[in-house]
Tab-separated table of C-alpha atoms and ligand atoms in Angstrom:
chain	number	residue	atom	x	y	z
A	1	MET	CA	46.302	-51.838	-24.182
A	2	ASN	CA	48.513	-50.759	-21.254
A	3	PHE	CA	47.203	-50.289	-17.749
A	4	LYS	CA	46.621	-46.568	-18.097
A	5	SER	CA	44.535	-46.853	-21.192
A	6	PHE	CA	42.741	-49.864	-19.715
A	7	SER	CA	41.704	-47.902	-16.640
A	8	ALA	CA	40.648	-45.031	-18.886
A	9	PHE	CA	38.577	-47.574	-20.776
A	10	VAL	CA	36.985	-48.854	-17.577
A	11	LEU	CA	36.164	-45.314	-16.506
A	12	ALA	CA	34.688	-44.506	-19.912
A	13	ALA	CA	32.656	-47.707	-19.863
A	14	ALA	CA	31.438	-46.939	-16.341
A	15	SER	CA	30.351	-43.458	-17.344
A	16	LEU	CA	28.539	-44.872	-20.368
A	17	VAL	CA	26.670	-47.295	-18.134
A	18	SER	CA	25.691	-44.602	-15.665
A	19	ALA	CA	24.674	-42.294	-18.528
A	20	SER	CA	22.587	-44.906	-20.283
A	21	PRO	CA	19.258	-44.267	-18.516
A	22	ILE	CA	19.430	-40.691	-19.784
A	23	GLU	CA	20.394	-41.715	-23.287
A	24	LYS	CA	17.538	-44.179	-23.415
A	25	ARG	CA	14.980	-41.528	-22.527
A	26	SER	CA	12.821	-40.632	-25.412
A	27	SER	CA	13.933	-37.596	-27.388
A	28	ILE	CA	13.132	-36.258	-30.809
A	29	PRO	CA	15.532	-34.507	-33.200
A	30	GLY	CA	14.844	-31.190	-34.879
A	31	ILE	CA	16.532	-28.019	-36.107
A	32	ASP	CA	16.280	-24.253	-36.101
A	33	VAL	CA	16.973	-22.174	-39.182
A	34	SER	CA	17.085	-18.656	-40.561
A	35	ASN	CA	17.984	-17.032	-43.870
A	36	TRP	CA	21.602	-18.043	-43.197
A	37	GLN	CA	20.753	-21.552	-44.360
A	38	GLY	CA	19.466	-20.268	-47.710
A	39	SER	CA	17.264	-22.634	-49.635
A	40	ILE	CA	16.358	-25.781	-47.680
A	41	ASN	CA	15.156	-29.079	-49.095
A	42	TRP	CA	12.505	-29.940	-46.528
A	43	SER	CA	11.847	-33.459	-47.741
A	44	THR	CA	15.541	-34.216	-47.179
A	45	VAL	CA	15.340	-32.658	-43.707
A	46	LYS	CA	12.378	-34.909	-42.928
A	47	ALA	CA	14.113	-37.967	-44.390
A	48	ASN	CA	17.100	-37.246	-42.144
A	49	GLY	CA	14.864	-37.549	-39.110
A	50	ALA	CA	13.982	-33.998	-38.099
A	51	GLN	CA	10.456	-33.803	-36.737
A	52	PHE	CA	10.284	-30.153	-35.746
A	53	VAL	CA	11.799	-26.819	-36.693
A	54	TYR	CA	11.966	-23.335	-35.251
A	55	ILE	CA	12.179	-20.753	-38.013
A	56	LYS	CA	13.449	-17.224	-37.593
A	57	ALA	CA	10.624	-14.761	-38.216
A	58	THR	CA	11.548	-11.382	-36.772
A	59	GLU	CA	14.128	-9.287	-34.964
A	60	GLY	CA	13.461	-6.082	-33.007
A	61	THR	CA	10.696	-4.180	-34.773
A	62	THR	CA	12.285	-3.611	-38.137
A	63	TYR	CA	13.629	-6.920	-39.392
A	64	LEU	CA	11.714	-9.699	-41.127
A	65	ASP	CA	13.627	-12.802	-42.102
A	66	PRO	CA	13.330	-12.913	-45.930
A	67	ASN	CA	13.112	-16.699	-45.939
A	68	PHE	CA	10.551	-17.145	-43.189
A	69	SER	CA	7.576	-17.801	-45.460
A	70	ASN	CA	9.377	-20.238	-47.735
A	71	ASN	CA	10.735	-22.113	-44.756
A	72	TYR	CA	7.370	-22.194	-43.006
A	73	VAL	CA	5.515	-23.449	-46.055
A	74	GLY	CA	8.267	-25.959	-46.853
A	75	ALA	CA	8.227	-27.399	-43.344
A	76	THR	CA	4.429	-27.517	-43.344
A	77	ASN	CA	4.332	-29.399	-46.639
A	78	ALA	CA	6.909	-31.877	-45.359
A	79	GLY	CA	4.774	-32.592	-42.291
A	80	ILE	CA	7.249	-31.186	-39.762
A	81	TYR	CA	6.045	-29.394	-36.619
A	82	ARG	CA	7.051	-25.757	-36.965
A	83	GLY	CA	7.062	-22.505	-35.071
A	84	GLY	CA	8.583	-19.057	-35.405
A	85	TYR	CA	11.154	-17.327	-33.266
A	86	HIS	CA	11.856	-13.690	-32.509
A	87	PHE	CA	15.335	-12.334	-31.828
A	88	ALA	CA	14.901	-9.839	-28.997
A	89	HIS	CA	16.417	-6.361	-29.033
A	90	PRO	CA	15.314	-5.136	-25.607
A	91	ASP	CA	17.169	-1.850	-26.154
A	92	VAL	CA	15.058	-0.568	-29.055
A	93	SER	CA	11.417	-0.940	-27.978
A	94	SER	CA	9.165	-2.499	-25.352
A	95	GLY	CA	8.476	-6.196	-24.950
A	96	ALA	CA	4.823	-5.645	-25.907
A	97	THR	CA	5.784	-3.837	-29.111
A	98	GLN	CA	8.125	-6.639	-30.131
A	99	ALA	CA	5.631	-9.372	-29.231
A	100	ASN	CA	3.005	-7.690	-31.407
A	101	TYR	CA	5.483	-7.340	-34.267
A	102	PHE	CA	6.360	-11.033	-33.945
A	103	LEU	CA	2.680	-12.047	-33.783
A	104	ALA	CA	1.933	-10.023	-36.906
A	105	HIS	CA	4.756	-11.648	-38.878
A	106	GLY	CA	4.686	-15.369	-38.353
A	107	GLY	CA	4.940	-15.775	-34.595
A	108	GLY	CA	1.286	-16.586	-34.071
A	109	TRP	CA	0.126	-19.786	-32.502
A	110	SER	CA	-3.001	-21.867	-32.769
A	111	SER	CA	-3.862	-25.281	-31.430
A	112	ASP	CA	-3.909	-26.923	-34.861
A	113	GLY	CA	-1.646	-29.758	-33.806
A	114	ARG	CA	1.333	-28.708	-35.911
A	115	THR	CA	2.332	-25.266	-34.635
A	116	LEU	CA	4.850	-24.877	-31.835
A	117	PRO	CA	4.544	-21.953	-29.436
A	118	GLY	CA	6.491	-18.953	-30.658
A	119	ALA	CA	9.951	-18.593	-29.139
A	120	LEU	CA	11.638	-15.534	-27.706
A	121	ASP	CA	15.366	-15.722	-28.500
A	122	ILE	CA	16.887	-13.665	-25.700
A	123	GLU	CA	20.669	-13.819	-25.512
A	124	TYR	CA	23.970	-12.030	-26.046
A	125	ASN	CA	23.671	-8.713	-27.829
A	126	PRO	CA	25.403	-9.266	-31.177
A	127	SER	CA	26.394	-5.601	-31.427
A	128	GLY	CA	26.787	-3.936	-28.047
A	129	ALA	CA	26.449	-4.355	-24.301
A	130	THR	CA	25.709	-7.993	-23.412
A	131	CYS	CA	22.548	-7.053	-21.514
A	132	TYR	CA	21.514	-4.286	-23.923
A	133	GLY	CA	22.155	-1.693	-21.227
A	134	LEU	CA	19.258	-2.957	-19.075
A	135	SER	CA	19.466	-3.747	-15.370
A	136	ALA	CA	18.432	-7.250	-14.324
A	137	SER	CA	15.064	-6.029	-13.040
A	138	ALA	CA	14.424	-4.007	-16.213
A	139	MET	CA	15.306	-7.086	-18.274
A	140	VAL	CA	12.876	-9.261	-16.288
A	141	SER	CA	10.147	-6.634	-16.809
A	142	TRP	CA	10.893	-6.532	-20.536
A	143	ILE	CA	10.600	-10.298	-20.861
A	144	LYS	CA	7.361	-10.293	-18.789
A	145	ASP	CA	5.916	-7.607	-21.052
A	146	PHE	CA	6.759	-9.689	-24.133
A	147	SER	CA	5.445	-12.886	-22.611
A	148	ASN	CA	2.211	-11.428	-21.207
A	149	THR	CA	1.459	-9.808	-24.559
A	150	TYR	CA	2.152	-13.037	-26.410
A	151	TYR	CA	-0.031	-14.999	-24.047
A	152	SER	CA	-2.886	-12.484	-24.127
A	153	LYS	CA	-3.089	-12.889	-27.931
A	154	THR	CA	-2.637	-16.648	-28.138
A	155	GLY	CA	-3.653	-18.193	-24.826
A	156	VAL	CA	-6.463	-20.659	-25.002
A	157	TYR	CA	-6.200	-22.174	-21.550
A	158	PRO	CA	-4.432	-20.614	-18.580
A	159	GLY	CA	-0.808	-21.631	-18.482
A	160	THR	CA	-0.577	-22.823	-22.053
A	161	SER	CA	0.749	-21.466	-25.290
A	162	ASN	CA	3.045	-19.051	-23.571
A	163	ASP	CA	6.080	-18.272	-25.645
A	164	MET	CA	9.077	-20.514	-25.386
A	165	ILE	CA	12.156	-18.831	-23.919
A	166	TYR	CA	15.409	-19.545	-25.747
A	167	THR	CA	18.537	-18.557	-23.863
A	168	THR	CA	21.782	-19.750	-22.329
A	169	THR	CA	22.253	-20.288	-18.610
A	170	ASP	CA	25.205	-17.886	-18.584
A	171	TRP	CA	23.305	-15.060	-20.284
A	172	TRP	CA	20.231	-15.592	-18.093
A	173	GLN	CA	22.335	-15.484	-14.929
A	174	THR	CA	24.219	-12.406	-16.118
A	175	CYS	CA	21.315	-10.373	-17.473
A	176	THR	CA	18.236	-11.354	-15.442
A	177	GLY	CA	20.020	-12.048	-12.141
A	178	ASN	CA	19.011	-15.682	-12.716
A	179	SER	CA	15.313	-14.901	-12.398
A	180	ALA	CA	13.158	-17.887	-11.450
A	181	SER	CA	9.914	-16.133	-12.288
A	182	PHE	CA	9.307	-17.628	-15.747
A	183	ALA	CA	9.775	-21.305	-14.983
A	184	SER	CA	6.127	-21.942	-14.137
A	185	THR	CA	4.737	-20.117	-17.163
A	186	ASN	CA	7.205	-20.443	-20.033
A	187	PRO	CA	8.755	-23.592	-21.443
A	188	LEU	CA	12.550	-23.477	-21.771
A	189	TRP	CA	14.668	-23.950	-24.877
A	190	ILE	CA	18.239	-24.052	-23.638
A	191	ALA	CA	21.335	-23.547	-25.784
A	192	ARG	CA	24.472	-25.426	-24.803
A	193	TYR	CA	26.942	-26.926	-27.252
A	194	SER	CA	28.108	-29.827	-25.171
A	195	SER	CA	27.437	-33.465	-24.477
A	196	SER	CA	25.041	-32.614	-21.668
A	197	VAL	CA	22.524	-29.888	-21.070
A	198	GLY	CA	24.294	-28.677	-17.906
A	199	THR	CA	22.917	-26.375	-15.226
A	200	LEU	CA	19.629	-24.799	-16.221
A	201	PRO	CA	18.565	-21.238	-15.376
A	202	ALA	CA	16.851	-20.857	-11.988
A	203	GLY	CA	13.429	-22.399	-11.525
A	204	TRP	CA	13.286	-24.740	-14.485
A	205	SER	CA	13.701	-28.377	-13.520
A	206	TYR	CA	13.903	-29.554	-17.122
A	207	GLU	CA	14.284	-28.146	-20.603
A	208	THR	CA	11.656	-28.587	-23.322
A	209	PHE	CA	14.152	-28.145	-26.152
A	210	TRP	CA	17.933	-28.301	-26.119
A	211	GLN	CA	20.029	-26.719	-28.868
A	212	TYR	CA	23.177	-28.825	-28.605
A	213	ALA	CA	25.158	-27.988	-31.766
A	214	ASP	CA	25.356	-25.336	-34.456
A	215	SER	CA	25.743	-27.818	-37.289
A	216	GLY	CA	24.926	-31.418	-38.051
A	217	THR	CA	23.250	-33.725	-40.526
A	218	ASN	CA	20.553	-31.220	-41.333
A	219	PRO	CA	20.980	-27.516	-42.063
A	220	GLY	CA	20.913	-25.049	-39.167
A	221	ASP	CA	21.360	-25.557	-35.453
A	222	GLN	CA	20.619	-29.002	-34.057
A	223	ASP	CA	17.987	-29.437	-31.364
A	224	ILE	CA	16.366	-32.143	-29.270
A	225	PHE	CA	12.851	-32.238	-27.892
A	226	ASN	CA	12.924	-33.599	-24.357
A	227	GLY	CA	10.098	-36.081	-24.696
A	228	ASP	CA	8.362	-38.502	-27.000
A	229	ALA	CA	6.120	-38.064	-30.036
A	230	ALA	CA	3.012	-37.792	-27.865
A	231	GLY	CA	4.687	-35.042	-25.838
A	232	LEU	CA	5.563	-33.051	-28.947
A	233	LYS	CA	1.987	-33.413	-30.119
A	234	ARG	CA	0.716	-32.156	-26.750
A	235	LEU	CA	2.992	-29.120	-26.979
A	236	SER	CA	1.521	-28.277	-30.377
A	237	LEU	CA	-1.972	-28.574	-28.960
A	238	GLY	CA	-1.213	-26.342	-25.991
B	301	NAG	C1	16.092	-16.333	-49.043
B	301	NAG	O1	16.215	-14.923	-49.045
B	301	NAG	C2	17.151	-14.441	-49.961
B	301	NAG	C3	17.245	-12.954	-49.768
B	301	NAG	O2	15.996	-12.333	-49.926
B	301	NAG	C4	16.716	-14.805	-51.367
B	301	NAG	O3	17.681	-14.392	-52.289
B	301	NAG	C5	16.541	-16.313	-51.454
B	301	NAG	O4	16.019	-16.656	-52.710
B	301	NAG	C6	15.612	-16.798	-50.384
B	301	NAG	N1	15.533	-18.249	-50.460
B	301	NAG	C7	14.477	-18.910	-50.102
B	301	NAG	C8	14.546	-20.387	-50.244
B	301	NAG	O5	13.477	-18.377	-49.659
B	302	NAG	C1	14.992	-32.619	-52.443
B	302	NAG	O1	15.745	-33.792	-52.222
B	302	NAG	C2	15.152	-34.961	-52.788
B	302	NAG	C3	16.013	-36.132	-52.373
B	302	NAG	O2	16.060	-36.228	-50.993
B	302	NAG	C4	15.063	-34.822	-54.288
B	302	NAG	O3	14.401	-35.944	-54.812
B	302	NAG	C5	14.281	-33.566	-54.623
B	302	NAG	O4	14.316	-33.350	-56.012
B	302	NAG	C6	14.885	-32.349	-53.924
B	302	NAG	N1	14.035	-31.191	-54.167
B	302	NAG	C7	14.514	-30.054	-54.644
B	302	NAG	C8	13.505	-28.969	-54.831
B	302	NAG	O5	15.691	-29.895	-54.906
């Protein structure tokens, strides 16, 4: 080892030491899947350590994921916490309309101790303008409409069982003007394929879930719950 690589080693070791309190914090692995993963062996997923899954249910107001039911039943039978997610198309109909469509097709929530709050996947438009042609204030109103509708149909106690918001910090900054008005009502599921979660959207001081990679040991995207087993249980209970 020459001097340069030795000092690189010292720096790397130092950063590992300073990072260790974070790495030692309790976190639980899970995944999110859609029909893209095809048929999934849920007992293998469980054996590989996944303890929760978000399953694609709906998109807009016309698309149902053909594999939602099989995935949901498979995860349930394997004893994995599960919840549905909705891919938002804020350009085609209102937030309330899409929340009701999601609720009617797998996005529902109840405090049965194994269902995660439904998630709103709001992110880059796969086929058009990044922000779906909406201004930042119109986008915030759309998300509020979705969230209020979801909560009005599922809420048991004030402030609980609101939908999860899945997004990236970049999209949220670009398309909502970095709105801070959901942080006190909606848990955050942040997507960032990196070794750290990075800057969060305004208002949230921590993420509930972190999607950190689009592949891994298990099928689908790889996620981490930011807490311990008791915390995941609490989330499922509202
Ligand atoms: C997933 O959906 C596709 C398309 O409908 C179907 O061919 C396939 O059998 C489904 N697989 C599972 C596991 O549900
Ligand atoms: C799932 O994988 C397990 C091994 O982990 C195997 O025993 C089982 O037969 C598989 N199930 C299906 C339906 O392929």
